Coordinates of C-alpha atoms in Angstrom, one line a residue:
M1 CA 98.8 -69.1 -83.5
M2 CA 100.8 -67.5 -80.7
L3 CA 101.6 -69.6 -77.6
K4 CA 101.8 -68.3 -74.1
R5 CA 105.3 -66.9 -73.3
I6 CA 107.0 -68.4 -70.2
M7 CA 110.2 -67.8 -68.2
R8 CA 113.5 -68.8 -69.7
V9 CA 113.8 -72.6 -69.5
N10 CA 116.9 -73.8 -67.7
A11 CA 118.8 -76.3 -69.8
R12 CA 121.1 -77.8 -67.3
Q13 CA 119.2 -80.9 -66.2
G14 CA 118.6 -82.7 -69.5
V15 CA 115.3 -83.3 -71.2
R16 CA 112.0 -84.8 -70.0
L17 CA 108.8 -84.7 -72.0
L18 CA 105.7 -83.0 -70.6
S19 CA 102.2 -84.1 -71.4
S20 CA 101.1 -81.0 -73.2
Q21 CA 100.2 -81.7 -76.9
N22 CA 99.6 -78.2 -78.3
V23 CA 99.6 -78.2 -82.1
V24 CA 100.5 -75.1 -84.1
E25 CA 98.5 -74.4 -87.2
M26 CA 100.4 -74.8 -90.5
P27 CA 100.3 -72.1 -93.2
P28 CA 98.0 -73.0 -96.1
C29 CA 99.2 -74.6 -99.3
D30 CA 97.0 -75.2 -102.4
Y31 CA 99.1 -78.0 -103.9
K32 CA 97.8 -81.5 -103.6
P33 CA 100.4 -84.3 -104.1
P34 CA 99.5 -87.3 -106.3
P35 CA 98.5 -90.5 -104.5
Y36 CA 101.5 -92.6 -103.4
K37 CA 101.8 -95.9 -105.3
G38 CA 105.2 -97.3 -104.3
P39 CA 106.3 -100.0 -101.9
T40 CA 104.9 -99.9 -98.3
Y41 CA 106.7 -97.9 -95.6
Q42 CA 108.0 -101.2 -94.0
D43 CA 109.1 -102.6 -97.4
N44 CA 111.0 -99.4 -98.1
R45 CA 112.8 -99.7 -94.7
Q46 CA 113.6 -103.3 -95.4
I47 CA 114.9 -102.6 -98.9
R48 CA 117.1 -99.8 -97.5
K49 CA 118.5 -102.2 -94.9
D50 CA 119.2 -105.0 -97.4
F51 CA 120.4 -103.1 -100.5
L52 CA 121.6 -99.6 -99.7
S53 CA 124.9 -98.6 -98.0
P54 CA 124.7 -98.7 -94.2
V55 CA 126.2 -95.2 -94.3
M56 CA 122.8 -93.9 -95.6
V57 CA 121.2 -93.6 -92.2
P58 CA 117.8 -91.8 -92.5
H59 CA 117.0 -88.8 -90.3
F60 CA 114.7 -89.0 -87.3
T61 CA 113.7 -91.8 -85.0
N62 CA 110.9 -92.7 -87.3
P63 CA 112.3 -91.8 -90.7
L64 CA 110.2 -90.0 -93.3
L65 CA 109.2 -91.6 -96.6
I66 CA 109.1 -88.5 -98.8
H67 CA 106.9 -88.9 -101.8
A68 CA 106.4 -85.4 -103.4
G69 CA 107.6 -81.8 -103.1
H70 CA 106.3 -78.4 -104.0
M71 CA 108.3 -75.2 -103.3
Q72 CA 109.0 -75.1 -99.6
W73 CA 106.9 -78.1 -98.8
L74 CA 107.5 -81.9 -98.7
F75 CA 104.9 -84.6 -98.5
D76 CA 105.2 -88.1 -97.1
H77 CA 103.6 -91.3 -98.4
T78 CA 100.4 -90.6 -96.5
G79 CA 100.1 -87.1 -98.0
R80 CA 101.1 -85.3 -94.8
R81 CA 102.8 -82.0 -95.4
Y82 CA 106.1 -80.7 -93.9
L83 CA 107.9 -77.3 -94.0
D84 CA 111.3 -78.1 -95.4
L85 CA 113.9 -75.9 -93.6
F86 CA 116.9 -77.8 -94.8
G87 CA 116.3 -77.8 -98.5
G88 CA 117.8 -81.1 -99.3
I89 CA 121.0 -80.1 -97.4
V90 CA 121.0 -76.5 -98.6
T91 CA 120.5 -77.6 -102.2
V92 CA 116.9 -76.7 -103.1
S93 CA 117.3 -73.0 -103.7
L94 CA 114.2 -71.9 -105.6
G95 CA 111.8 -74.5 -104.3
H96 CA 111.0 -78.2 -104.8
C97 CA 109.8 -78.9 -108.4
H98 CA 109.8 -75.2 -109.3
P99 CA 107.6 -75.0 -112.4
K100 CA 110.0 -72.8 -114.5
V101 CA 113.0 -75.2 -113.8
V102 CA 110.8 -78.2 -114.5
A103 CA 109.7 -76.7 -117.8
A104 CA 113.3 -75.8 -118.8
A105 CA 114.5 -79.4 -118.0
T106 CA 111.6 -81.0 -119.8
E107 CA 112.1 -78.9 -122.9
Q108 CA 115.8 -79.8 -123.0
M109 CA 115.1 -83.5 -122.3
N110 CA 112.8 -83.6 -125.4
K111 CA 115.7 -82.2 -127.5
L112 CA 119.0 -83.4 -126.2
W113 CA 120.1 -85.0 -122.9
H114 CA 123.8 -85.6 -123.3
T115 CA 126.8 -85.4 -125.6
T116 CA 129.6 -84.3 -123.3
H117 CA 131.5 -81.1 -124.3
I118 CA 133.7 -82.9 -126.8
Y119 CA 131.0 -81.4 -129.2
M120 CA 129.7 -77.9 -129.0
H121 CA 126.2 -77.5 -127.9
P122 CA 124.5 -74.1 -127.3
K123 CA 123.4 -74.5 -123.7
I124 CA 126.9 -74.9 -122.1
H125 CA 128.1 -71.7 -123.9
E126 CA 125.0 -69.7 -122.9
Y127 CA 125.3 -70.9 -119.3
A128 CA 129.0 -70.2 -119.0
E129 CA 128.5 -66.6 -120.2
L130 CA 125.5 -66.0 -117.9
L131 CA 127.2 -67.6 -114.8
T132 CA 130.4 -65.7 -115.1
S133 CA 128.5 -62.4 -115.5
K134 CA 127.4 -62.9 -111.9
L135 CA 131.1 -62.9 -110.7
P136 CA 133.8 -60.2 -110.4
E137 CA 135.5 -59.2 -113.7
H138 CA 138.7 -61.2 -113.1
L139 CA 136.8 -64.5 -112.7
K140 CA 135.9 -65.5 -116.3
V141 CA 136.7 -69.1 -116.9
V142 CA 134.4 -71.8 -115.7
Y143 CA 134.7 -75.6 -115.4
F144 CA 131.5 -77.5 -114.9
V145 CA 131.4 -80.6 -112.8
N146 CA 128.7 -82.5 -110.8
S147 CA 129.2 -82.0 -107.1
G148 CA 130.9 -79.8 -104.5
S149 CA 133.5 -82.4 -103.7
E150 CA 134.4 -82.6 -107.4
A151 CA 134.6 -78.8 -107.6
N152 CA 136.9 -78.6 -104.6
D153 CA 139.0 -81.5 -105.9
L154 CA 139.6 -79.5 -109.1
A155 CA 140.3 -76.3 -107.3
M156 CA 143.0 -78.0 -105.2
M157 CA 144.6 -79.3 -108.4
M158 CA 144.5 -76.0 -110.1
A159 CA 146.0 -74.1 -107.2
R160 CA 148.9 -76.6 -106.9
L161 CA 149.6 -76.5 -110.6
Y162 CA 149.5 -72.7 -110.8
T163 CA 151.6 -71.9 -107.8
G164 CA 154.0 -74.8 -108.1
S165 CA 153.5 -75.3 -104.3
F166 CA 151.8 -78.1 -102.4
D167 CA 150.7 -77.0 -99.0
I168 CA 147.1 -75.9 -98.4
I169 CA 145.4 -74.4 -95.4
T170 CA 141.8 -74.7 -94.3
F171 CA 140.0 -74.0 -91.0
R172 CA 139.3 -76.5 -88.2
N173 CA 135.5 -77.2 -88.3
S174 CA 135.4 -76.7 -92.0
Y175 CA 133.7 -79.0 -94.5
H176 CA 134.8 -79.1 -98.2
G177 CA 133.8 -82.6 -99.3
A178 CA 134.0 -86.3 -98.5
S179 CA 135.9 -87.7 -101.4
P180 CA 139.4 -89.2 -100.7
Y181 CA 141.0 -86.0 -101.9
T182 CA 138.7 -83.4 -100.2
A183 CA 138.6 -85.5 -97.0
G184 CA 142.0 -83.9 -96.2
L185 CA 140.5 -80.4 -96.6
T186 CA 137.6 -81.2 -94.3
A187 CA 138.6 -80.7 -90.6
H188 CA 135.7 -82.3 -88.8
G189 CA 136.4 -85.6 -87.1
T190 CA 132.8 -86.7 -87.7
W191 CA 133.6 -87.0 -91.4
K192 CA 137.1 -88.6 -91.0
Y193 CA 138.0 -92.2 -91.7
N194 CA 141.2 -94.1 -90.8
F195 CA 142.9 -93.9 -94.1
A196 CA 145.7 -91.7 -95.4
N197 CA 144.4 -88.3 -96.3
G198 CA 145.4 -84.7 -95.9
F199 CA 149.0 -84.9 -97.0
G200 CA 150.2 -81.3 -97.3
I201 CA 147.0 -79.8 -95.7
H202 CA 147.1 -77.8 -92.5
H203 CA 144.1 -76.8 -90.4
A204 CA 144.1 -73.3 -88.8
M205 CA 142.4 -72.3 -85.6
N206 CA 138.7 -71.6 -86.3
P207 CA 137.9 -68.0 -85.7
D208 CA 134.6 -68.7 -84.1
P209 CA 132.9 -65.7 -82.2
Y210 CA 130.8 -68.1 -80.1
R211 CA 133.2 -71.0 -79.3
G212 CA 136.6 -69.5 -80.1
I213 CA 138.8 -68.5 -77.3
W214 CA 138.6 -64.7 -78.1
G215 CA 135.0 -64.3 -79.0
G216 CA 134.2 -61.5 -81.4
Y217 CA 131.6 -59.6 -83.4
R218 CA 130.4 -61.1 -86.7
D219 CA 128.5 -59.9 -89.8
S220 CA 125.0 -60.9 -88.6
P221 CA 121.8 -59.2 -87.4
V222 CA 122.3 -61.2 -84.2
Q223 CA 125.5 -61.1 -82.2
S224 CA 126.9 -63.8 -79.9
L225 CA 126.4 -63.2 -76.2
R226 CA 130.2 -63.2 -76.1
A227 CA 130.6 -60.4 -78.6
G228 CA 131.4 -57.9 -75.9
E229 CA 134.6 -59.8 -75.1
S230 CA 136.1 -57.9 -78.0
E231 CA 135.5 -54.6 -79.7
V232 CA 135.2 -53.2 -83.2
Q233 CA 137.4 -50.4 -84.7
D234 CA 136.9 -49.2 -88.2
G235 CA 134.7 -52.1 -89.0
V236 CA 137.3 -54.7 -87.8
C237 CA 136.8 -56.8 -84.7
L238 CA 139.9 -56.7 -82.7
S239 CA 139.7 -60.5 -81.9
S240 CA 140.5 -61.0 -85.6
E241 CA 144.1 -60.0 -85.0
K242 CA 144.6 -62.8 -82.4
Y243 CA 143.1 -65.4 -84.7
L244 CA 145.2 -64.1 -87.6
A245 CA 148.3 -64.5 -85.5
Q246 CA 147.5 -68.2 -85.2
L247 CA 147.1 -68.5 -89.0
E248 CA 150.4 -66.7 -89.5
E249 CA 152.1 -69.2 -87.2
I250 CA 151.1 -72.1 -89.4
M251 CA 152.8 -70.3 -92.4
M252 CA 155.9 -69.5 -90.3
Y253 CA 156.4 -72.9 -88.8
S254 CA 154.7 -75.6 -90.9
L255 CA 155.3 -74.5 -94.5
P256 CA 158.3 -73.8 -96.7
K257 CA 158.7 -70.0 -96.5
G258 CA 156.5 -68.2 -99.1
K259 CA 155.4 -71.5 -100.6
L260 CA 151.7 -71.7 -99.8
A261 CA 149.6 -73.2 -102.6
A262 CA 146.1 -72.2 -101.4
F263 CA 143.8 -71.2 -98.6
F264 CA 140.2 -72.5 -98.6
A265 CA 137.4 -70.8 -96.7
E266 CA 133.7 -71.1 -96.6
S267 CA 132.1 -67.7 -96.4
I268 CA 129.9 -69.1 -93.6
Q269 CA 130.7 -72.6 -92.4
G270 CA 127.9 -75.0 -93.4
V271 CA 128.3 -78.5 -92.0
G272 CA 130.2 -76.9 -89.1
G273 CA 127.0 -75.2 -87.9
A274 CA 126.6 -71.9 -89.7
V275 CA 129.8 -70.5 -88.0
Q276 CA 130.8 -67.0 -89.1
Y277 CA 134.1 -65.2 -88.5
P278 CA 134.9 -62.0 -86.7
L279 CA 134.5 -58.8 -88.7
G280 CA 137.5 -58.1 -90.9
Y281 CA 139.2 -61.5 -90.4
L282 CA 138.8 -63.0 -93.8
K283 CA 140.0 -60.0 -95.7
K284 CA 143.2 -59.8 -93.6
A285 CA 143.6 -63.6 -94.0
F286 CA 143.4 -63.3 -97.8
E287 CA 146.1 -60.6 -97.7
L288 CA 148.3 -62.9 -95.6
V289 CA 147.8 -65.8 -98.0
K290 CA 148.8 -63.6 -100.9
A291 CA 151.9 -62.5 -99.1
N292 CA 152.9 -66.1 -98.8
G293 CA 152.4 -67.0 -102.4
G294 CA 149.0 -68.7 -102.2
V295 CA 145.8 -68.4 -104.0
C296 CA 142.5 -67.7 -102.2
I297 CA 139.7 -70.2 -102.8
S298 CA 136.1 -69.3 -101.7
D299 CA 133.9 -72.3 -101.2
E300 CA 130.4 -71.0 -102.1
V301 CA 128.8 -74.5 -102.2
Q302 CA 126.3 -73.5 -99.6
T303 CA 126.5 -69.7 -99.4
G304 CA 126.2 -68.8 -103.1
F305 CA 123.3 -67.7 -105.3
G306 CA 121.8 -65.1 -103.0
R307 CA 121.4 -67.2 -99.9
T308 CA 123.2 -64.7 -97.6
G309 CA 120.8 -61.9 -98.8
E310 CA 123.0 -58.9 -98.8
H311 CA 125.1 -60.2 -101.6
F312 CA 124.9 -62.8 -104.4
W313 CA 128.0 -64.5 -103.2
G314 CA 129.0 -65.0 -99.5
F315 CA 132.6 -63.8 -100.1
E316 CA 131.3 -60.3 -101.1
G317 CA 130.2 -59.8 -97.6
H318 CA 133.8 -60.0 -96.5
G319 CA 135.0 -57.5 -99.1
V320 CA 137.4 -60.0 -100.7
K321 CA 138.2 -61.1 -104.3
P322 CA 139.0 -64.8 -104.4
D323 CA 141.2 -66.3 -107.1
I324 CA 139.0 -69.4 -107.4
V325 CA 135.3 -69.9 -106.5
T326 CA 133.7 -73.3 -106.1
M327 CA 129.9 -73.7 -106.2
A328 CA 127.3 -76.5 -106.2
K329 CA 124.1 -77.4 -104.4
G330 CA 121.8 -74.3 -105.0
I331 CA 123.3 -73.8 -108.4
G332 CA 120.9 -76.4 -109.9
N333 CA 118.0 -76.3 -107.4
G334 CA 118.7 -80.0 -106.6
F335 CA 119.9 -81.1 -110.0
P336 CA 123.5 -82.6 -109.9
L337 CA 125.5 -79.6 -111.0
A338 CA 128.6 -77.8 -109.8
A339 CA 131.3 -75.5 -111.1
V340 CA 134.7 -74.0 -110.5
V341 CA 135.3 -70.4 -111.7
T342 CA 138.7 -68.8 -111.9
T343 CA 141.0 -66.4 -113.7
K344 CA 142.4 -67.1 -117.2
E345 CA 145.9 -67.2 -115.8
I346 CA 145.1 -70.0 -113.3
S347 CA 142.9 -71.9 -115.8
D348 CA 145.8 -71.9 -118.4
T349 CA 147.7 -74.4 -116.2
L350 CA 145.3 -77.1 -117.3
K351 CA 146.6 -76.8 -120.8
N352 CA 149.6 -78.9 -119.7
A353 CA 147.6 -82.1 -119.4
L354 CA 144.1 -83.3 -120.4
H355 CA 141.4 -82.7 -117.9
F356 CA 137.9 -84.0 -118.6
N357 CA 134.6 -84.5 -116.9
T358 CA 132.1 -86.7 -118.8
F359 CA 128.9 -85.2 -117.4
G360 CA 130.1 -81.7 -116.5
G361 CA 128.1 -79.0 -118.3
N362 CA 125.9 -81.5 -120.2
P363 CA 122.9 -80.0 -122.1
L364 CA 120.3 -80.9 -119.4
A365 CA 122.4 -79.5 -116.5
S366 CA 123.2 -76.4 -118.4
A367 CA 119.5 -75.8 -119.2
V368 CA 118.6 -76.2 -115.6
G369 CA 121.4 -73.9 -114.5
I370 CA 120.3 -71.2 -116.8
S371 CA 116.7 -71.4 -115.6
V372 CA 117.8 -71.2 -111.9
L373 CA 119.8 -68.0 -112.6
E374 CA 116.9 -66.5 -114.5
E375 CA 114.4 -67.3 -111.8
L376 CA 116.6 -66.1 -109.0
E377 CA 116.5 -62.7 -110.6
N378 CA 112.9 -62.8 -111.8
E379 CA 111.6 -63.6 -108.3
N380 CA 114.0 -61.2 -106.5
I381 CA 115.2 -64.1 -104.4
Q382 CA 118.3 -62.4 -103.0
Q383 CA 116.2 -59.6 -101.5
R384 CA 113.7 -62.2 -100.1
C385 CA 116.7 -63.9 -98.4
Q386 CA 117.7 -60.6 -96.9
D387 CA 114.2 -59.6 -95.7
I388 CA 112.9 -63.0 -94.5
G389 CA 116.3 -64.2 -93.2
T390 CA 116.8 -61.1 -91.1
Y391 CA 113.2 -61.5 -89.7
F392 CA 113.9 -65.2 -89.0
L393 CA 117.2 -64.4 -87.2
R394 CA 115.7 -61.7 -85.0
T395 CA 112.7 -63.8 -84.0
L396 CA 115.1 -66.7 -83.2
A397 CA 117.1 -64.3 -81.1
E398 CA 113.9 -63.5 -79.1
L399 CA 113.5 -67.3 -78.6
R400 CA 117.1 -67.5 -77.4
D401 CA 116.3 -64.8 -74.8
E402 CA 113.4 -66.9 -73.6
F403 CA 115.1 -70.3 -73.5
E404 CA 118.6 -70.9 -72.0
I405 CA 118.8 -74.1 -74.0
I406 CA 119.4 -72.0 -77.1
G407 CA 123.0 -70.9 -76.7
D408 CA 123.6 -69.0 -79.9
V409 CA 121.7 -67.8 -83.0
R410 CA 123.8 -66.8 -85.9
G411 CA 123.9 -66.4 -89.7
K412 CA 123.0 -64.1 -92.5
G413 CA 120.1 -64.2 -94.9
L414 CA 118.7 -67.8 -95.0
M415 CA 122.0 -69.3 -93.9
I416 CA 121.1 -69.7 -90.2
G417 CA 122.2 -71.8 -87.2
A418 CA 120.8 -72.2 -83.7
E419 CA 123.3 -73.8 -81.3
M420 CA 121.7 -75.8 -78.5
V421 CA 123.5 -76.1 -75.1
K422 CA 123.2 -77.8 -71.8
D423 CA 124.8 -74.8 -70.0
P424 CA 124.7 -71.3 -71.4
V425 CA 127.7 -70.2 -69.3
T426 CA 130.1 -73.1 -70.2
R427 CA 128.5 -73.5 -73.6
S428 CA 128.5 -77.3 -73.1
P429 CA 126.6 -78.9 -76.0
L430 CA 123.2 -80.3 -75.5
S431 CA 123.3 -84.1 -75.5
P432 CA 122.5 -86.2 -78.6
E433 CA 119.5 -87.7 -76.9
A434 CA 118.1 -84.3 -76.0
M435 CA 118.8 -83.0 -79.6
M436 CA 117.0 -86.0 -81.0
T437 CA 113.9 -85.4 -78.8
I438 CA 113.6 -81.8 -80.0
W439 CA 114.4 -82.7 -83.6
D440 CA 111.7 -85.4 -83.6
L441 CA 109.1 -83.3 -82.0
C442 CA 109.6 -80.5 -84.5
K443 CA 109.2 -83.0 -87.3
D444 CA 106.1 -84.4 -85.7
Q445 CA 104.6 -80.8 -85.8
G446 CA 105.5 -80.3 -89.4
V447 CA 108.9 -78.6 -89.4
I448 CA 112.0 -80.3 -90.9
L449 CA 115.3 -79.0 -89.5
G450 CA 118.9 -79.9 -90.4
R451 CA 121.6 -80.6 -87.9
G452 CA 125.3 -79.9 -87.8
G453 CA 128.3 -78.8 -85.8
Y454 CA 130.9 -81.0 -84.4
Y455 CA 128.6 -82.1 -81.6
G456 CA 125.6 -82.3 -83.8
N457 CA 124.0 -79.7 -81.5
V458 CA 123.3 -77.0 -84.1
F459 CA 120.0 -76.8 -85.9
R460 CA 120.8 -75.8 -89.4
I461 CA 118.1 -73.6 -91.1
K462 CA 118.8 -73.3 -94.8
P463 CA 115.4 -73.6 -96.5
P464 CA 114.3 -73.2 -100.1
M465 CA 114.6 -69.5 -100.6
C466 CA 110.9 -69.0 -101.4
I467 CA 109.7 -69.3 -97.7
T468 CA 107.4 -66.6 -96.3
K469 CA 107.1 -64.6 -93.2
E470 CA 104.1 -66.9 -92.3
D471 CA 106.4 -69.9 -92.6
V472 CA 108.9 -68.2 -90.2
D473 CA 106.1 -67.5 -87.6
F474 CA 104.9 -71.1 -87.9
T475 CA 108.4 -72.4 -87.3
I476 CA 109.0 -70.1 -84.3
N477 CA 105.7 -71.2 -82.7
V478 CA 106.5 -74.8 -83.3
L479 CA 109.9 -74.4 -81.7
R480 CA 108.4 -72.5 -78.8
N481 CA 105.7 -75.2 -78.4
V482 CA 108.3 -78.0 -78.5
L483 CA 110.6 -76.3 -76.0
H484 CA 107.7 -75.8 -73.7
K485 CA 107.0 -79.5 -73.9
V486 CA 110.4 -80.4 -72.6
N487 CA 111.2 -80.0 -68.9
H488 CA 114.8 -79.2 -68.1

């Protein structure tokens, strides 16, 4: 269902709801969830309040009680269906309860759940060989862990042991985990607490083509409206050189000369709001890191496994070869699984002391991981991300041209962000109250979006990678409907 197109909506006066109640028709789904038999909605809310950590704040003004899932769809306790465009925080890669992954897990559960790798079991060896075959030739040693934070913890330790240096650089606006160790890597005040962290870690200026002071062109089907503030020569955005000078200044003034341990970079920033870098920046940054004795670590926790479409790994889009790659989330389609892959030379440093992870690479996790890799290939998921993601980005860009409240649309494949603003000229972020209004209204019409960015004003669109063109059209029509319903 297409809704009537109107003039660009001015975003400068805040949000007021209109009375229109247009409802967009949802694409069909032949899956029927089983009846819900758990505690009542109110009992669940009370249990959460009484017994779960207060940090676990549910999304939306009226939180969802999710009961079942099937591919790109979630179902609440009443059986109502929602299009999941956040994928369990960029984690459900193939789809909720994917039948092939469920079958692989069930088969392994009936045989052997857990031993730890103090004994040999076939699945961890099969999986290690298959996973490393997806990476460049020099990355051949894998350590299995359970989460992205654990993976980045281990990568930090390996880099420091291998180089004999201590200092690490990450970007402002980055997110690399919330454990006490990785909290120092993360440069996002929303996720910081008042305890000692970040000793030896430095945060470089974020080379953001939309909010950064020099703008720039990025590797995306949709460019920032500020792209024209720079220019591209031989595939390199000239604003990159200015941001690189800021990175080099950290190495000149804040580190012992030539004694950098590591540089961490997400290929596209996830929690930070799908922020990309100017063309050519990351490749030149890696060269600068190498010249200062450091190893280059690519955080593929959100961008790996075909999500960016053009490549299987996000770093490939930058033309770089990292020394260490960390991965999690989509690696297990929602099953707790993560990994660090590196060179033999770097991995050899762990021979000097015992390193062990009780659950890392357990038989069940390995069976799930193998199934995910197989189905990514069988279902041509990477190409789907390229095709559907590009279509999604371009239709969102059309929506940006219609509504001033959408300041920027960016991303690659199905790693997408839409930044909402109060003023498109100053790029002042849309207020939390206005964001919540739009977020809730989209949910009420059957679309679940994520949120991110420092101001919480970026809608994060990172769905299960099985979504269809019809799902995209439905989402665009819901967004248009919702934005028509708010008077600015």
